[in-house]
Coordinates of C-alpha atoms and ligand atoms in Angstrom, one line a residue:
M1 CA -1.7 -10.2 12.0
L2 CA -2.9 -8.8 8.7
V3 CA -6.0 -6.9 8.7
A4 CA -7.4 -7.8 4.9
I5 CA -8.4 -4.8 3.0
P6 CA -11.5 -5.7 0.5
L7 CA -11.0 -4.7 -2.9
Q8 CA -13.6 -1.9 -4.1
E9 CA -16.7 -3.9 -6.2
P10 CA -16.9 -2.4 -9.6
L11 CA -19.9 0.5 -9.9
P12 CA -23.3 -0.3 -11.3
K13 CA -23.1 0.9 -15.0
I14 CA -24.8 4.5 -14.4
Y15 CA -22.4 5.9 -12.8
N16 CA -19.6 5.5 -15.6
E17 CA -22.2 6.8 -18.2
L18 CA -23.3 10.1 -16.3
S19 CA -21.4 13.5 -17.4
A20 CA -19.2 15.6 -14.9
E21 CA -21.8 17.7 -14.9
E22 CA -24.7 15.2 -13.9
L23 CA -22.2 13.8 -11.7
D24 CA -22.0 17.1 -10.3
E25 CA -25.4 17.8 -9.8
R26 CA -26.2 14.3 -8.3
I27 CA -23.3 14.6 -5.6
W28 CA -24.7 18.0 -4.5
Y29 CA -28.5 17.0 -4.3
A30 CA -27.2 14.2 -2.4
K31 CA -25.3 16.8 0.1
R32 CA -28.0 18.6 0.7
V33 CA -30.5 15.8 1.8
L34 CA -28.3 14.4 4.0
G35 CA -27.0 17.6 5.4
E36 CA -26.1 18.2 9.4
R37 CA -26.1 14.3 8.8
L38 CA -23.1 14.1 6.4
V39 CA -19.5 15.7 6.5
I40 CA -17.1 15.4 3.9
L41 CA -13.3 15.1 4.6
G42 CA -10.6 16.3 1.9
H43 CA -7.0 15.7 1.6
H44 CA -5.1 18.4 0.2
Y45 CA -4.1 15.6 -2.7
Q46 CA -8.0 15.0 -3.7
R47 CA -8.5 16.3 -7.4
D48 CA -10.4 19.4 -7.6
E49 CA -13.5 17.9 -9.0
V50 CA -13.6 16.3 -5.6
I51 CA -12.0 18.3 -3.2
K52 CA -14.7 21.0 -4.3
F53 CA -17.3 18.6 -2.5
A54 CA -15.1 18.6 1.1
D55 CA -16.6 20.6 3.8
F56 CA -13.2 20.5 5.1
R57 CA -9.8 20.0 3.3
G58 CA -6.2 19.2 5.5
D59 CA -3.5 17.1 5.5
S60 CA -3.6 13.7 7.7
Y61 CA -3.1 15.7 10.8
K62 CA -6.2 18.7 10.8
L63 CA -8.4 15.9 9.1
S64 CA -7.7 13.5 11.6
Q65 CA -7.9 16.5 13.8
L66 CA -11.4 17.2 12.4
A67 CA -12.5 13.4 12.7
A68 CA -12.6 13.9 16.1
S69 CA -14.2 17.1 16.8
R70 CA -17.2 16.9 14.1
T71 CA -19.4 14.6 16.5
Q72 CA -22.6 15.2 15.2
A73 CA -22.1 14.0 11.7
E74 CA -23.6 10.2 11.4
Y75 CA -21.5 9.4 8.2
I76 CA -17.9 11.3 7.7
V77 CA -17.1 10.7 4.2
F78 CA -13.4 10.5 3.8
C79 CA -11.9 11.7 0.3
G80 CA -8.5 10.4 1.0
V81 CA -6.9 6.7 2.0
H82 CA -7.2 4.0 3.6
F83 CA -5.2 4.3 6.7
M84 CA -6.5 8.2 6.8
A85 CA -10.8 6.3 6.5
E86 CA -9.3 4.3 9.5
S87 CA -7.9 6.8 11.9
A88 CA -11.1 8.7 11.4
D89 CA -12.9 5.6 12.5
I90 CA -10.7 4.9 15.6
L91 CA -11.2 8.9 16.7
S92 CA -15.0 9.3 16.0
G93 CA -17.8 8.3 18.1
P94 CA -19.8 4.8 18.2
H95 CA -22.0 6.2 16.2
Q96 CA -20.4 7.4 13.4
K97 CA -19.7 5.5 10.3
V98 CA -16.7 6.3 8.1
I99 CA -16.7 5.8 4.3
L100 CA -13.8 5.6 2.0
P101 CA -15.3 6.0 -1.4
D102 CA -12.8 3.9 -3.1
L103 CA -11.5 0.4 -1.6
N104 CA -8.4 0.7 -3.3
A105 CA -7.8 3.6 -2.2
G106 CA -4.6 2.5 -0.2
C107 CA -1.1 4.1 0.5
S108 CA 1.8 1.9 -0.9
M109 CA 3.8 3.5 2.1
A110 CA 1.8 2.1 4.5
D111 CA 1.4 -1.4 2.6
M112 CA 5.6 -1.8 3.3
A113 CA 5.1 -1.8 7.2
D114 CA 3.8 -5.3 7.4
I115 CA 3.1 -6.0 11.0
D116 CA 4.2 -9.2 11.3
Q117 CA 8.3 -8.1 10.6
V118 CA 7.6 -5.1 12.5
E119 CA 7.0 -7.5 15.6
E120 CA 9.8 -9.7 14.5
C121 CA 12.0 -6.3 14.5
W122 CA 10.8 -5.2 17.7
E123 CA 11.6 -8.7 19.7
L124 CA 15.0 -9.0 18.3
L125 CA 15.9 -5.4 19.0
N126 CA 14.7 -5.3 22.4
E127 CA 16.6 -9.2 23.0
A128 CA 19.5 -7.9 21.7
L129 CA 19.2 -3.8 23.5
D130 CA 19.1 -3.7 26.9
E131 CA 17.5 -0.1 26.9
P132 CA 14.4 1.6 26.6
I133 CA 13.3 1.9 22.8
V134 CA 10.3 4.1 21.9
P135 CA 8.2 3.4 18.6
I136 CA 6.4 6.2 17.0
T137 CA 4.6 6.1 13.7
Y138 CA 3.7 8.3 11.0
M139 CA 0.4 8.7 10.3
N140 CA 0.5 7.2 6.6
S141 CA 0.7 3.1 8.5
A142 CA -2.1 0.9 9.3
A143 CA -3.6 0.9 12.4
N144 CA -2.6 -2.3 13.8
L145 CA 0.6 -0.6 13.3
K146 CA -0.5 2.1 15.4
A147 CA -2.0 -0.3 17.8
F148 CA 1.5 -1.8 17.8
V149 CA 2.9 1.4 18.6
G150 CA 0.3 2.3 21.3
R151 CA 0.8 -1.0 23.0
N152 CA 4.4 -0.8 23.5
G153 CA 4.7 3.1 24.8
G154 CA 5.0 4.8 21.8
A155 CA 2.6 7.4 19.8
V156 CA 1.9 8.0 16.1
C157 CA 2.9 11.6 14.5
T158 CA 2.4 13.6 11.1
S159 CA 4.4 15.2 9.1
S160 CA 3.3 18.8 11.1
N161 CA 4.3 17.4 14.9
A162 CA 7.4 14.7 13.8
P163 CA 9.9 17.0 15.4
A164 CA 7.3 17.2 18.5
A165 CA 6.8 13.5 18.4
L166 CA 10.7 12.5 18.4
R167 CA 11.2 14.7 21.1
W168 CA 8.6 13.3 23.4
A169 CA 10.0 9.7 22.6
L170 CA 13.7 10.8 23.6
D171 CA 12.2 11.9 27.2
R172 CA 10.8 8.5 27.3
G173 CA 13.9 6.3 26.0
S174 CA 16.8 6.4 24.8
K175 CA 16.2 5.0 21.4
V176 CA 13.4 5.3 18.4
L177 CA 12.4 3.1 16.1
F178 CA 10.3 4.7 13.4
F179 CA 7.9 3.3 10.8
P180 CA 7.5 3.7 8.0
D181 CA 8.6 6.5 5.9
Q182 CA 13.0 6.6 6.7
H183 CA 12.8 9.9 5.2
L184 CA 10.8 11.6 7.3
G185 CA 12.2 9.9 10.7
R186 CA 15.8 11.0 8.9
N187 CA 14.7 14.4 8.0
T188 CA 13.5 15.1 11.5
A189 CA 16.2 13.9 13.6
T190 CA 18.6 15.7 11.5
L191 CA 17.5 18.8 10.3
K192 CA 15.1 19.1 12.8
L193 CA 16.7 18.2 15.6
G194 CA 20.4 18.5 15.2
Y195 CA 21.6 14.9 15.1
R196 CA 24.3 13.5 12.8
L197 CA 23.4 11.7 9.8
D198 CA 25.6 8.7 11.6
D199 CA 23.3 8.9 14.1
C200 CA 20.1 6.8 12.2
I201 CA 20.4 3.2 10.6
V202 CA 18.2 1.7 8.3
W203 CA 15.9 -1.7 9.2
D204 CA 15.5 -3.3 5.8
P205 CA 13.1 -6.3 6.6
F206 CA 13.9 -8.2 4.1
K207 CA 17.0 -8.7 5.5
D208 CA 18.4 -10.6 8.6
W209 CA 18.3 -8.7 11.5
G210 CA 17.2 -5.3 9.4
G211 CA 20.6 -5.7 7.5
H212 CA 23.4 -5.1 9.9
D213 CA 25.0 -6.8 12.4
P214 CA 23.4 -6.4 16.1
E215 CA 26.2 -4.5 17.5
D216 CA 25.8 -1.7 14.8
Y217 CA 22.3 -1.1 16.3
R218 CA 23.7 0.1 19.9
E219 CA 25.3 3.0 18.7
K220 CA 22.6 4.5 17.1
K221 CA 19.5 6.8 18.2
F222 CA 17.1 6.7 15.5
I223 CA 16.3 3.0 13.6
L224 CA 14.6 4.1 10.8
W225 CA 12.1 1.5 8.7
K226 CA 12.8 1.0 5.2
G227 CA 9.5 2.7 3.8
H228 CA 9.1 5.8 1.3
C229 CA 6.5 7.5 -0.4
S230 CA 7.0 6.8 -4.0
V231 CA 5.2 10.2 -4.9
H232 CA 8.0 11.9 -2.9
G233 CA 10.8 9.5 -4.1
M234 CA 10.1 10.9 -7.7
F235 CA 11.6 14.4 -7.0
T236 CA 15.4 14.7 -7.9
V237 CA 18.4 17.1 -6.5
E238 CA 18.9 18.0 -9.9
M239 CA 15.4 19.4 -10.5
I240 CA 16.5 21.4 -7.8
H241 CA 19.5 22.7 -9.7
K242 CA 17.7 23.2 -12.6
W243 CA 15.1 25.4 -11.0
R244 CA 17.8 27.4 -9.5
R245 CA 19.6 27.5 -12.6
E246 CA 16.7 28.7 -14.7
V247 CA 14.4 30.9 -12.0
P248 CA 17.2 32.7 -10.0
D249 CA 14.9 33.9 -6.9
I250 CA 13.0 30.4 -7.0
N251 CA 12.1 29.4 -3.5
I252 CA 12.3 25.7 -3.1
L253 CA 9.3 24.2 -1.1
V254 CA 9.6 20.1 -0.1
H255 CA 7.5 17.9 1.8
P256 CA 9.6 16.2 4.9
E257 CA 8.6 12.5 2.8
C258 CA 11.1 13.8 -0.1
R259 CA 14.8 12.4 0.6
Y260 CA 17.6 14.1 2.7
E261 CA 19.5 14.9 -0.1
L262 CA 16.6 17.2 -1.2
V263 CA 15.5 18.3 2.1
S264 CA 18.6 19.5 3.3
I265 CA 19.4 21.9 0.6
A266 CA 15.6 23.2 0.0
D267 CA 14.6 26.9 1.1
Y268 CA 11.3 25.5 3.2
D269 CA 10.1 22.1 4.2
G270 CA 6.8 20.8 6.2
S271 CA 3.4 19.4 5.7
T272 CA 0.9 19.4 3.3
E273 CA -0.9 22.6 5.4
Y274 CA 2.2 23.6 6.0
I275 CA 2.7 24.3 2.7
V276 CA -0.7 25.8 1.6
K277 CA -0.2 28.2 4.4
T278 CA 3.3 29.0 3.3
V279 CA 2.4 29.8 -0.4
S280 CA -0.9 31.7 0.6
A281 CA 0.8 33.7 3.1
A282 CA 4.0 34.8 0.6
P283 CA 4.0 37.8 -1.5
P284 CA 3.0 38.7 -4.3
G285 CA 5.2 38.0 -7.5
S286 CA 7.1 35.7 -5.1
K287 CA 8.3 32.2 -7.1
W288 CA 7.5 29.2 -5.9
A289 CA 9.2 25.2 -6.9
I290 CA 6.9 22.6 -5.0
G291 CA 8.1 18.7 -4.2
T292 CA 4.6 17.7 -3.3
E293 CA 1.9 16.0 -5.4
I294 CA 0.3 17.4 -8.3
N295 CA -3.1 17.8 -7.6
L296 CA -2.4 20.5 -4.5
V297 CA 0.6 22.4 -7.1
H298 CA -2.0 22.8 -9.3
R299 CA -4.5 24.3 -7.0
L300 CA -2.2 26.5 -5.1
A301 CA -1.2 28.0 -8.7
K302 CA -5.1 28.7 -9.4
E303 CA -5.6 29.8 -6.0
N304 CA -2.4 32.5 -6.2
P305 CA -2.5 33.6 -9.6
D306 CA -0.1 36.5 -8.5
K307 CA 2.5 34.4 -7.6
F308 CA 4.5 32.0 -9.6
V309 CA 3.6 28.0 -8.5
R310 CA 5.1 25.1 -10.3
C311 CA 5.9 21.4 -9.0
L312 CA 9.4 20.7 -8.8
N313 CA 9.1 17.7 -11.1
E314 CA 7.6 19.2 -14.2
N315 CA 6.4 15.4 -15.3
V316 CA 3.4 13.9 -13.7
C317 CA 3.4 13.2 -10.2
V318 CA 0.3 12.0 -9.4
C319 CA -0.5 10.3 -5.7
A320 CA -2.0 6.9 -8.1
T321 CA -4.5 5.5 -4.9
M322 CA -6.0 9.0 -3.8
Y323 CA -6.7 9.7 -7.4
R324 CA -9.0 6.6 -7.5
I325 CA -11.7 8.8 -5.7
D326 CA -13.2 10.7 -8.5
Q327 CA -16.7 11.8 -9.0
Q328 CA -18.1 8.7 -9.3
H329 CA -17.5 7.1 -6.6
L330 CA -18.3 9.7 -4.4
C331 CA -21.7 9.9 -5.9
W332 CA -21.9 6.8 -5.4
A333 CA -21.7 6.5 -2.0
L334 CA -23.4 9.3 -0.9
E335 CA -26.6 8.7 -3.4
N336 CA -26.2 4.9 -1.2
L337 CA -26.2 7.2 1.8
L338 CA -29.7 8.6 0.6
E339 CA -30.8 5.0 0.2
G340 CA -30.1 3.8 3.8
N341 CA -27.1 1.6 2.7
V342 CA -23.7 2.2 4.2
V343 CA -21.6 1.0 1.9
N344 CA -17.7 0.9 1.8
Q345 CA -17.8 1.4 5.8
I346 CA -14.3 1.5 7.2
T347 CA -14.1 -0.5 10.4
V348 CA -11.3 -1.5 12.7
P349 CA -11.9 -4.0 15.7
E350 CA -12.1 -2.8 18.6
D351 CA -8.7 -4.9 20.2
I352 CA -6.5 -3.1 17.6
A353 CA -8.9 0.1 18.0
H354 CA -8.1 0.4 21.6
W355 CA -4.6 0.6 21.3
A356 CA -4.1 2.3 17.9
R357 CA -6.7 5.2 20.1
V358 CA -4.2 5.3 22.3
A359 CA -1.1 6.1 20.0
L360 CA -3.3 8.4 18.3
D361 CA -4.5 10.3 21.8
R362 CA -0.8 10.6 22.5
M363 CA 0.2 12.4 18.6
L364 CA -3.2 14.9 18.8
Q365 CA -1.5 15.8 23.0
I366 CA 1.6 16.6 21.0
H367 CA 2.6 19.9 19.7
Ligands
LIG1 P1 0.8 15.3 4.9 O1 -0.9 15.2 4.7 O2 0.5 14.6 6.7 O3 1.1 16.5 4.4 O4 1.1 13.8 4.5 C1 1.0 13.9 2.7 C2 1.1 12.9 2.5 O5 1.5 12.0 1.6 C3 -0.4 11.8 2.6 O6 -0.6 10.6 2.6
LIG2 FE1 1.1 7.4 0.5 FE2 3.0 9.1 -0.7 FE3 0.1 8.5 -1.7 FE4 0.6 9.8 0.8 S1 1.3 10.2 -1.3 S2 -0.9 7.8 0.3 S3 2.2 8.7 1.7 S4 1.6 6.5 -1.4

C-alpha cells in the first residue's frame, strides 16, 4: 500500500515579500514565544539560513534519538526530509506533533523502494530460497517499508550503525535483504565486514526476478535493492584522483552512500555526524576533500578556518529536496503554531507506525 504524500500548498504571498532579516526576526520571535513547547531539529544538510534556528543538529541517527528523547516538546519542527519527520512521529509521544515545514521535502532514494515491489521481491525470494532472510532498511526509506521490515524480523539502520545492523542480521539469518541504498549495503558488507563483492547481488525491482536467475541468489549473502542517492551518486573516482594529484597531502573523506569504487579508495568514510566530528577534531593545517552534500561542506569550511576544507565535487552538489526547507516555510509553520494552527503535520497511521517503531527501536538498540 502506498502512503500518499500531500504536496505543499503555496505560502501566503507575504512570506515571499519579507526580507531575510525580517524573516529572521519573525522566526526568532516565534521561537521565543513558543519556548519549551517547541523543539527544532535540523539535519546537517540544511542551509545555514535554516540550521541556525535548530535547537539540535545531527545526522539521521542522532536526530531520531533526539526525537525519541525530547518528550517535553509539544511541537517537533523537523528541518530535514519526509522520511525523517515520519521517523520522528513514530518515535515521539502521542502528545507530540511533528511538522515538516515544506511537504515537498522528500528523498529520491526513499522513493526508489516502493512497498508493492518490496512485497513481491520478498515473496519470490522466500519461495525460492529455503533459508532465513533478514530484511534491513536504511533510515532513508518510507514508514511503510520500515513497518515491513519490523513485521518480518528485521531492523532499520543508519549510516552510523550499518555495520552493527548487518552483523545483527547475520546472527539471525543466513542472508540479508538490504533496502534501498545498494551502495551503503555493499560498502558496509565488504569494506566494514570483510565480505567479497561477489557475496552481494543487486535486486532490480523493474526486472523479472530482480534481473537474475532465481538460483543466482542462493550463493549470495547480501541482496541489495537497486536504489541510490542522487547527490552522492555525482561523485566520481576521477575527482579523487584529481585532488590527490593537485594537493598531495589531501585527506579524502566520503559518505558511504557514495559508490564502492570511491569509498574503497577514500582515506575515511562515515555518516554526516562522523564527517563533522572527523574534520572538527583534525589538526590545524590539515586538508580535506569531502564527498557529501555541499551545504554541510561549506559550513565545515567556515567552522574550521584553520583547515583546508573543500567539496570533492567543486560544482554544486546540493540535495534539492533538503533545500526546499527555507526561512519562508519555517517562518510560516512557526507563525501558524503561534496562532494555534498546526500545519504540515506528519502522521503515520498506527498500523504502520506500530511495526515501524519495532524496527526503529531495534535500530536504537544496535550499536
Ligand atoms: P546520514 O544523516 O545518516 O549521514 O545520511 C545522509 C543523508 O543522505 C541523509 O538523507
Ligand atoms: Fe535523499 Fe540523498 Fe537527499 Fe539524503 S542526500 S535526502 S539520501 S536524496
